[in-house]
Amino acid sequence: MLADRYRLLAPIARGAQGTVWRAVDTRRGEDVAVKVTGDADIESLLRLVCEQSVRIGHPHVLAPVDWFVRDGEAWLVLPLVRGGTLAGLLADYGELPPAVGLLLAEQLLDALAAVHAADLIHRDVKPSNVLLAATRVHGPPDRALGAARDRREQPVPVGEHPPCFHAP
């Protein structure tokens, strides 16, 4: 049990900045993502990340919900985004229909504009760091995911609903 509330379930990603675990917040009964780094010297950086992300308040910017230091390691708790990454989507389905790519680009650029408006820089924008969450903003996700799954050669016509994802 971490911080008397988070129970780690399984690792979901590893990178240069640490490991991300799927966990359960036992107080709220919700799944979360918990990222661990090997260096507690970044405690002040974690505090800053949390404060700045909350300050941005943008729907496509993932805001941490908690952070703590334990046994010389810094931990950051985030909402669990269940849709995978843009890198995974491209690896699984290849080239996306143009309308889907444009929608993802629009959301990513909108999020980056909000980050930049807060005088911050992301510094690590890449497909493996773009998290995807199907939403119903532009249509039902089952129909939307079908457009990516069947890898149509034709663009999604105007009036049809391409997938809508939340990027970090």
PDB file of N, CA and C in Angstrom, residues 6-75:
ATOM      1  N   TYR A   6      -2.944   3.829  -2.074  1.00  0.00           N
ATOM      2  CA  TYR A   6      -2.818   3.316  -3.450  1.00  0.00           C
ATOM      3  C   TYR A   6      -2.264   1.897  -3.440  1.00  0.00           C
ATOM      4  N   ARG A   7      -2.989   0.976  -4.060  1.00  0.00           N
ATOM      5  CA  ARG A   7      -2.549  -0.417  -4.176  1.00  0.00           C
ATOM      6  C   ARG A   7      -2.133  -0.657  -5.622  1.00  0.00           C
ATOM      7  N   LEU A   8      -0.843  -0.953  -5.834  1.00  0.00           N
ATOM      8  CA  LEU A   8      -0.333  -1.197  -7.184  1.00  0.00           C
ATOM      9  C   LEU A   8      -0.872  -2.517  -7.708  1.00  0.00           C
ATOM     10  N   LEU A   9      -1.291  -2.530  -8.994  1.00  0.00           N
ATOM     11  CA  LEU A   9      -1.822  -3.737  -9.609  1.00  0.00           C
ATOM     12  C   LEU A   9      -0.861  -4.330 -10.635  1.00  0.00           C
ATOM     13  N   ALA A  10      -0.433  -3.516 -11.598  1.00  0.00           N
ATOM     14  CA  ALA A  10       0.450  -4.021 -12.646  1.00  0.00           C
ATOM     15  C   ALA A  10       1.121  -2.847 -13.359  1.00  0.00           C
ATOM     16  N   PRO A  11       2.373  -3.044 -13.821  1.00  0.00           N
ATOM     17  CA  PRO A  11       3.014  -1.990 -14.605  1.00  0.00           C
ATOM     18  C   PRO A  11       2.317  -1.857 -15.958  1.00  0.00           C
ATOM     19  N   ILE A  12       2.136  -0.618 -16.419  1.00  0.00           N
ATOM     20  CA  ILE A  12       1.503  -0.406 -17.727  1.00  0.00           C
ATOM     21  C   ILE A  12       2.413   0.300 -18.715  1.00  0.00           C
ATOM     22  N   ALA A  13       3.491   0.913 -18.240  1.00  0.00           N
ATOM     23  CA  ALA A  13       4.431   1.580 -19.155  1.00  0.00           C
ATOM     24  C   ALA A  13       5.758   1.790 -18.445  1.00  0.00           C
ATOM     25  N   ARG A  14       6.833   1.739 -19.231  1.00  0.00           N
ATOM     26  CA  ARG A  14       8.171   2.043 -18.710  1.00  0.00           C
ATOM     27  C   ARG A  14       8.848   2.992 -19.681  1.00  0.00           C
ATOM     28  N   GLY A  15       9.574   3.935 -19.133  1.00  0.00           N
ATOM     29  CA  GLY A  15      10.291   4.880 -19.973  1.00  0.00           C
ATOM     30  C   GLY A  15      11.491   5.437 -19.247  1.00  0.00           C
ATOM     31  N   ALA A  16      12.136   6.405 -19.875  1.00  0.00           N
ATOM     32  CA  ALA A  16      13.343   6.996 -19.307  1.00  0.00           C
ATOM     33  C   ALA A  16      13.053   7.726 -17.998  1.00  0.00           C
ATOM     34  N   GLN A  17      11.827   8.203 -17.827  1.00  0.00           N
ATOM     35  CA  GLN A  17      11.475   8.951 -16.627  1.00  0.00           C
ATOM     36  C   GLN A  17      10.918   8.077 -15.515  1.00  0.00           C
ATOM     37  N   GLY A  18      10.773   6.769 -15.740  1.00  0.00           N
ATOM     38  CA  GLY A  18      10.281   5.886 -14.684  1.00  0.00           C
ATOM     39  C   GLY A  18       9.278   4.870 -15.196  1.00  0.00           C
ATOM     40  N   THR A  19       8.561   4.270 -14.255  1.00  0.00           N
ATOM     41  CA  THR A  19       7.563   3.246 -14.556  1.00  0.00           C
ATOM     42  C   THR A  19       6.192   3.749 -14.142  1.00  0.00           C
ATOM     43  N   VAL A  20       5.181   3.449 -14.964  1.00  0.00           N
ATOM     44  CA  VAL A  20       3.810   3.807 -14.651  1.00  0.00           C
ATOM     45  C   VAL A  20       3.060   2.521 -14.306  1.00  0.00           C
ATOM     46  N   TRP A  21       2.359   2.548 -13.188  1.00  0.00           N
ATOM     47  CA  TRP A  21       1.597   1.406 -12.696  1.00  0.00           C
ATOM     48  C   TRP A  21       0.109   1.692 -12.734  1.00  0.00           C
ATOM     49  N   ARG A  22      -0.674   0.676 -13.053  1.00  0.00           N
ATOM     50  CA  ARG A  22      -2.114   0.731 -12.827  1.00  0.00           C
ATOM     51  C   ARG A  22      -2.290   0.428 -11.346  1.00  0.00           C
ATOM     52  N   ALA A  23      -3.105   1.241 -10.673  1.00  0.00           N
ATOM     53  CA  ALA A  23      -3.293   1.090  -9.235  1.00  0.00           C
ATOM     54  C   ALA A  23      -4.742   1.392  -8.882  1.00  0.00           C
ATOM     55  N   VAL A  24      -5.100   1.089  -7.654  1.00  0.00           N
ATOM     56  CA  VAL A  24      -6.429   1.400  -7.138  1.00  0.00           C
ATOM     57  C   VAL A  24      -6.274   2.406  -6.009  1.00  0.00           C
ATOM     58  N   ASP A  25      -7.048   3.470  -6.083  1.00  0.00           N
ATOM     59  CA  ASP A  25      -7.140   4.421  -4.983  1.00  0.00           C
ATOM     60  C   ASP A  25      -8.172   3.831  -4.017  1.00  0.00           C
ATOM     61  N   THR A  26      -7.717   3.278  -2.919  1.00  0.00           N
ATOM     62  CA  THR A  26      -8.616   2.559  -2.014  1.00  0.00           C
ATOM     63  C   THR A  26      -9.578   3.493  -1.276  1.00  0.00           C
ATOM     64  N   ARG A  27      -9.282   4.770  -1.213  1.00  0.00           N
ATOM     65  CA  ARG A  27     -10.206   5.719  -0.568  1.00  0.00           C
ATOM     66  C   ARG A  27     -11.392   6.042  -1.471  1.00  0.00           C
ATOM     67  N   ARG A  28     -11.116   6.197  -2.768  1.00  0.00           N
ATOM     68  CA  ARG A  28     -12.186   6.555  -3.706  1.00  0.00           C
ATOM     69  C   ARG A  28     -12.710   5.357  -4.484  1.00  0.00           C
ATOM     70  N   GLY A  29     -12.000   4.224  -4.415  1.00  0.00           N
ATOM     71  CA  GLY A  29     -12.433   3.047  -5.149  1.00  0.00           C
ATOM     72  C   GLY A  29     -12.280   3.181  -6.651  1.00  0.00           C
ATOM     73  N   GLU A  30     -11.333   3.980  -7.092  1.00  0.00           N
ATOM     74  CA  GLU A  30     -11.122   4.226  -8.520  1.00  0.00           C
ATOM     75  C   GLU A  30      -9.746   3.748  -8.953  1.00  0.00           C
ATOM     76  N   ASP A  31      -9.657   3.327 -10.226  1.00  0.00           N
ATOM     77  CA  ASP A  31      -8.354   3.011 -10.805  1.00  0.00           C
ATOM     78  C   ASP A  31      -7.625   4.306 -11.118  1.00  0.00           C
ATOM     79  N   VAL A  32      -6.328   4.311 -10.907  1.00  0.00           N
ATOM     80  CA  VAL A  32      -5.477   5.463 -11.204  1.00  0.00           C
ATOM     81  C   VAL A  32      -4.192   4.965 -11.838  1.00  0.00           C
ATOM     82  N   ALA A  33      -3.408   5.877 -12.347  1.00  0.00           N
ATOM     83  CA  ALA A  33      -2.066   5.582 -12.837  1.00  0.00           C
ATOM     84  C   ALA A  33      -1.096   6.192 -11.835  1.00  0.00           C
ATOM     85  N   VAL A  34      -0.074   5.435 -11.447  1.00  0.00           N
ATOM     86  CA  VAL A  34       0.922   5.922 -10.497  1.00  0.00           C
ATOM     87  C   VAL A  34       2.294   5.802 -11.165  1.00  0.00           C
ATOM     88  N   LYS A  35       2.941   6.945 -11.322  1.00  0.00           N
ATOM     89  CA  LYS A  35       4.267   6.973 -11.952  1.00  0.00           C
ATOM     90  C   LYS A  35       5.324   7.114 -10.878  1.00  0.00           C
ATOM     91  N   VAL A  36       6.341   6.265 -10.935  1.00  0.00           N
ATOM     92  CA  VAL A  36       7.436   6.309  -9.967  1.00  0.00           C
ATOM     93  C   VAL A  36       8.729   6.675 -10.688  1.00  0.00           C
ATOM     94  N   THR A  37       9.489   7.559 -10.062  1.00  0.00           N
ATOM     95  CA  THR A  37      10.825   7.873 -10.551  1.00  0.00           C
ATOM     96  C   THR A  37      11.803   7.432  -9.479  1.00  0.00           C
ATOM     97  N   GLY A  38      13.018   7.196  -9.850  1.00  0.00           N
ATOM     98  CA  GLY A  38      13.999   6.691  -8.904  1.00  0.00           C
ATOM     99  C   GLY A  38      14.687   7.743  -8.087  1.00  0.00           C
ATOM    100  N   ASP A  39      14.257   8.994  -8.157  1.00  0.00           N
ATOM    101  CA  ASP A  39      14.998  10.057  -7.514  1.00  0.00           C
ATOM    102  C   ASP A  39      14.070  10.997  -6.761  1.00  0.00           C
ATOM    103  N   ALA A  40      14.111  10.970  -5.462  1.00  0.00           N
ATOM    104  CA  ALA A  40      13.257  11.832  -4.649  1.00  0.00           C
ATOM    105  C   ALA A  40      13.701  13.293  -4.682  1.00  0.00           C
ATOM    106  N   ASP A  41      14.863  13.582  -5.280  1.00  0.00           N
ATOM    107  CA  ASP A  41      15.308  14.971  -5.379  1.00  0.00           C
ATOM    108  C   ASP A  41      14.375  15.797  -6.258  1.00  0.00           C
ATOM    109  N   ILE A  42      13.486  15.137  -6.985  1.00  0.00           N
ATOM    110  CA  ILE A  42      12.580  15.882  -7.851  1.00  0.00           C
ATOM    111  C   ILE A  42      11.267  16.209  -7.143  1.00  0.00           C
ATOM    112  N   GLU A  43      11.265  16.103  -5.811  1.00  0.00           N
ATOM    113  CA  GLU A  43      10.046  16.398  -5.043  1.00  0.00           C
ATOM    114  C   GLU A  43       9.482  17.772  -5.391  1.00  0.00           C
ATOM    115  N   SER A  44      10.333  18.786  -5.463  1.00  0.00           N
ATOM    116  CA  SER A  44       9.836  20.124  -5.781  1.00  0.00           C
ATOM    117  C   SER A  44       9.308  20.190  -7.212  1.00  0.00           C
ATOM    118  N   LEU A  45       9.926  19.417  -8.112  1.00  0.00           N
ATOM    119  CA  LEU A  45       9.425  19.377  -9.485  1.00  0.00           C
ATOM    120  C   LEU A  45       8.039  18.746  -9.532  1.00  0.00           C
ATOM    121  N   LEU A  46       7.816  17.666  -8.783  1.00  0.00           N
ATOM    122  CA  LEU A  46       6.497  17.033  -8.751  1.00  0.00           C
ATOM    123  C   LEU A  46       5.445  18.013  -8.235  1.00  0.00           C
ATOM    124  N   ARG A  47       5.787  18.748  -7.193  1.00  0.00           N
ATOM    125  CA  ARG A  47       4.850  19.724  -6.651  1.00  0.00           C
ATOM    126  C   ARG A  47       4.508  20.752  -7.724  1.00  0.00           C
ATOM    127  N   LEU A  48       5.522  21.228  -8.440  1.00  0.00           N
ATOM    128  CA  LEU A  48       5.311  22.206  -9.502  1.00  0.00           C
ATOM    129  C   LEU A  48       4.433  21.630 -10.616  1.00  0.00           C
ATOM    130  N   VAL A  49       4.711  20.386 -11.044  1.00  0.00           N
ATOM    131  CA  VAL A  49       3.918  19.743 -12.098  1.00  0.00           C
ATOM    132  C   VAL A  49       2.453  19.692 -11.690  1.00  0.00           C
ATOM    133  N   CYS A  50       2.190  19.269 -10.471  1.00  0.00           N
ATOM    134  CA  CYS A  50       0.810  19.192  -9.985  1.00  0.00           C
ATOM    135  C   CYS A  50       0.144  20.564  -9.986  1.00  0.00           C
ATOM    136  N   GLU A  51       0.831  21.551  -9.434  1.00  0.00           N
ATOM    137  CA  GLU A  51       0.252  22.885  -9.338  1.00  0.00           C
ATOM    138  C   GLU A  51      -0.001  23.482 -10.718  1.00  0.00           C
ATOM    139  N   GLN A  52       0.958  23.338 -11.622  1.00  0.00           N
ATOM    140  CA  GLN A  52       0.811  23.922 -12.948  1.00  0.00           C
ATOM    141  C   GLN A  52      -0.268  23.212 -13.770  1.00  0.00           C
ATOM    142  N   SER A  53      -0.339  21.896 -13.670  1.00  0.00           N
ATOM    143  CA  SER A  53      -1.348  21.149 -14.425  1.00  0.00           C
ATOM    144  C   SER A  53      -2.747  21.523 -13.975  1.00  0.00           C
ATOM    145  N   VAL A  54      -2.925  21.666 -12.674  1.00  0.00           N
ATOM    146  CA  VAL A  54      -4.224  22.069 -12.156  1.00  0.00           C
ATOM    147  C   VAL A  54      -4.535  23.492 -12.595  1.00  0.00           C
ATOM    148  N   ARG A  55      -3.530  24.338 -12.605  1.00  0.00           N
ATOM    149  CA  ARG A  55      -3.725  25.730 -13.027  1.00  0.00           C
ATOM    150  C   ARG A  55      -4.148  25.818 -14.481  1.00  0.00           C
ATOM    151  N   ILE A  56      -3.625  24.942 -15.342  1.00  0.00           N
ATOM    152  CA  ILE A  56      -3.974  24.971 -16.759  1.00  0.00           C
ATOM    153  C   ILE A  56      -5.455  24.656 -16.933  1.00  0.00           C
ATOM    154  N   GLY A  57      -5.947  23.629 -16.263  1.00  0.00           N
ATOM    155  CA  GLY A  57      -7.372  23.320 -16.285  1.00  0.00           C
ATOM    156  C   GLY A  57      -7.944  23.080 -17.669  1.00  0.00           C
ATOM    157  N   HIS A  58      -7.234  22.375 -18.521  1.00  0.00           N
ATOM    158  CA  HIS A  58      -7.680  22.112 -19.892  1.00  0.00           C
ATOM    159  C   HIS A  58      -8.131  20.659 -20.011  1.00  0.00           C
ATOM    160  N   PRO A  59      -9.221  20.384 -20.749  1.00  0.00           N
ATOM    161  CA  PRO A  59      -9.712  19.003 -20.828  1.00  0.00           C
ATOM    162  C   PRO A  59      -8.746  18.013 -21.473  1.00  0.00           C
ATOM    163  N   HIS A  60      -7.777  18.498 -22.235  1.00  0.00           N
ATOM    164  CA  HIS A  60      -6.824  17.594 -22.884  1.00  0.00           C
ATOM    165  C   HIS A  60      -5.458  17.598 -22.208  1.00  0.00           C
ATOM    166  N   VAL A  61      -5.371  18.209 -21.027  1.00  0.00           N
ATOM    167  CA  VAL A  61      -4.139  18.200 -20.246  1.00  0.00           C
ATOM    168  C   VAL A  61      -4.420  17.393 -18.982  1.00  0.00           C
ATOM    169  N   LEU A  62      -3.709  16.302 -18.845  1.00  0.00           N
ATOM    170  CA  LEU A  62      -3.917  15.404 -17.706  1.00  0.00           C
ATOM    171  C   LEU A  62      -3.339  16.032 -16.439  1.00  0.00           C
ATOM    172  N   ALA A  63      -4.193  16.261 -15.457  1.00  0.00           N
ATOM    173  CA  ALA A  63      -3.753  16.885 -14.208  1.00  0.00           C
ATOM    174  C   ALA A  63      -3.547  15.828 -13.132  1.00  0.00           C
ATOM    175  N   PRO A  64      -2.391  15.804 -12.498  1.00  0.00           N
ATOM    176  CA  PRO A  64      -2.155  14.866 -11.394  1.00  0.00           C
ATOM    177  C   PRO A  64      -3.158  15.086 -10.258  1.00  0.00           C
ATOM    178  N   VAL A  65      -3.460  14.005  -9.545  1.00  0.00           N
ATOM    179  CA  VAL A  65      -4.391  14.101  -8.418  1.00  0.00           C
ATOM    180  C   VAL A  65      -3.666  14.013  -7.074  1.00  0.00           C
ATOM    181  N   ASP A  66      -2.405  13.575  -7.087  1.00  0.00           N
ATOM    182  CA  ASP A  66      -1.666  13.426  -5.845  1.00  0.00           C
ATOM    183  C   ASP A  66      -0.192  13.208  -6.174  1.00  0.00           C
ATOM    184  N   TRP A  67       0.660  13.357  -5.191  1.00  0.00           N
ATOM    185  CA  TRP A  67       2.077  13.018  -5.316  1.00  0.00           C
ATOM    186  C   TRP A  67       2.623  12.771  -3.913  1.00  0.00           C
ATOM    187  N   PHE A  68       3.702  12.005  -3.839  1.00  0.00           N
ATOM    188  CA  PHE A  68       4.342  11.729  -2.565  1.00  0.00           C
ATOM    189  C   PHE A  68       5.728  11.166  -2.820  1.00  0.00           C
ATOM    190  N   VAL A  69       6.542  11.146  -1.760  1.00  0.00           N
ATOM    191  CA  VAL A  69       7.879  10.568  -1.813  1.00  0.00           C
ATOM    192  C   VAL A  69       7.910   9.420  -0.813  1.00  0.00           C
ATOM    193  N   ARG A  70       8.452   8.279  -1.261  1.00  0.00           N
ATOM    194  CA  ARG A  70       8.526   7.090  -0.403  1.00  0.00           C
ATOM    195  C   ARG A  70       9.824   6.351  -0.693  1.00  0.00           C
ATOM    196  N   ASP A  71      10.575   6.028   0.342  1.00  0.00           N
ATOM    197  CA  ASP A  71      11.808   5.244   0.216  1.00  0.00           C
ATOM    198  C   ASP A  71      12.745   5.778  -0.862  1.00  0.00           C
ATOM    199  N   GLY A  72      12.909   7.095  -0.913  1.00  0.00           N
ATOM    200  CA  GLY A  72      13.830   7.697  -1.861  1.00  0.00           C
ATOM    201  C   GLY A  72      13.316   7.787  -3.285  1.00  0.00           C
ATOM    202  N   GLU A  73      12.039   7.464  -3.494  1.00  0.00           N
ATOM    203  CA  GLU A  73      11.460   7.544  -4.836  1.00  0.00           C
ATOM    204  C   GLU A  73      10.293   8.527  -4.825  1.00  0.00           C
ATOM    205  N   ALA A  74      10.174   9.271  -5.914  1.00  0.00           N
ATOM    206  CA  ALA A  74       9.074  10.214  -6.059  1.00  0.00           C
ATOM    207  C   ALA A  74       7.959   9.550  -6.866  1.00  0.00           C
ATOM    208  N   TRP A  75       6.709   9.727  -6.414  1.00  0.00           N
ATOM    209  CA  TRP A  75       5.536   9.107  -7.034  1.00  0.00           C
ATOM    210  C   TRP A  75       4.541  10.190  -7.438  1.00  0.00           C
TER     211      TRP A  75
END
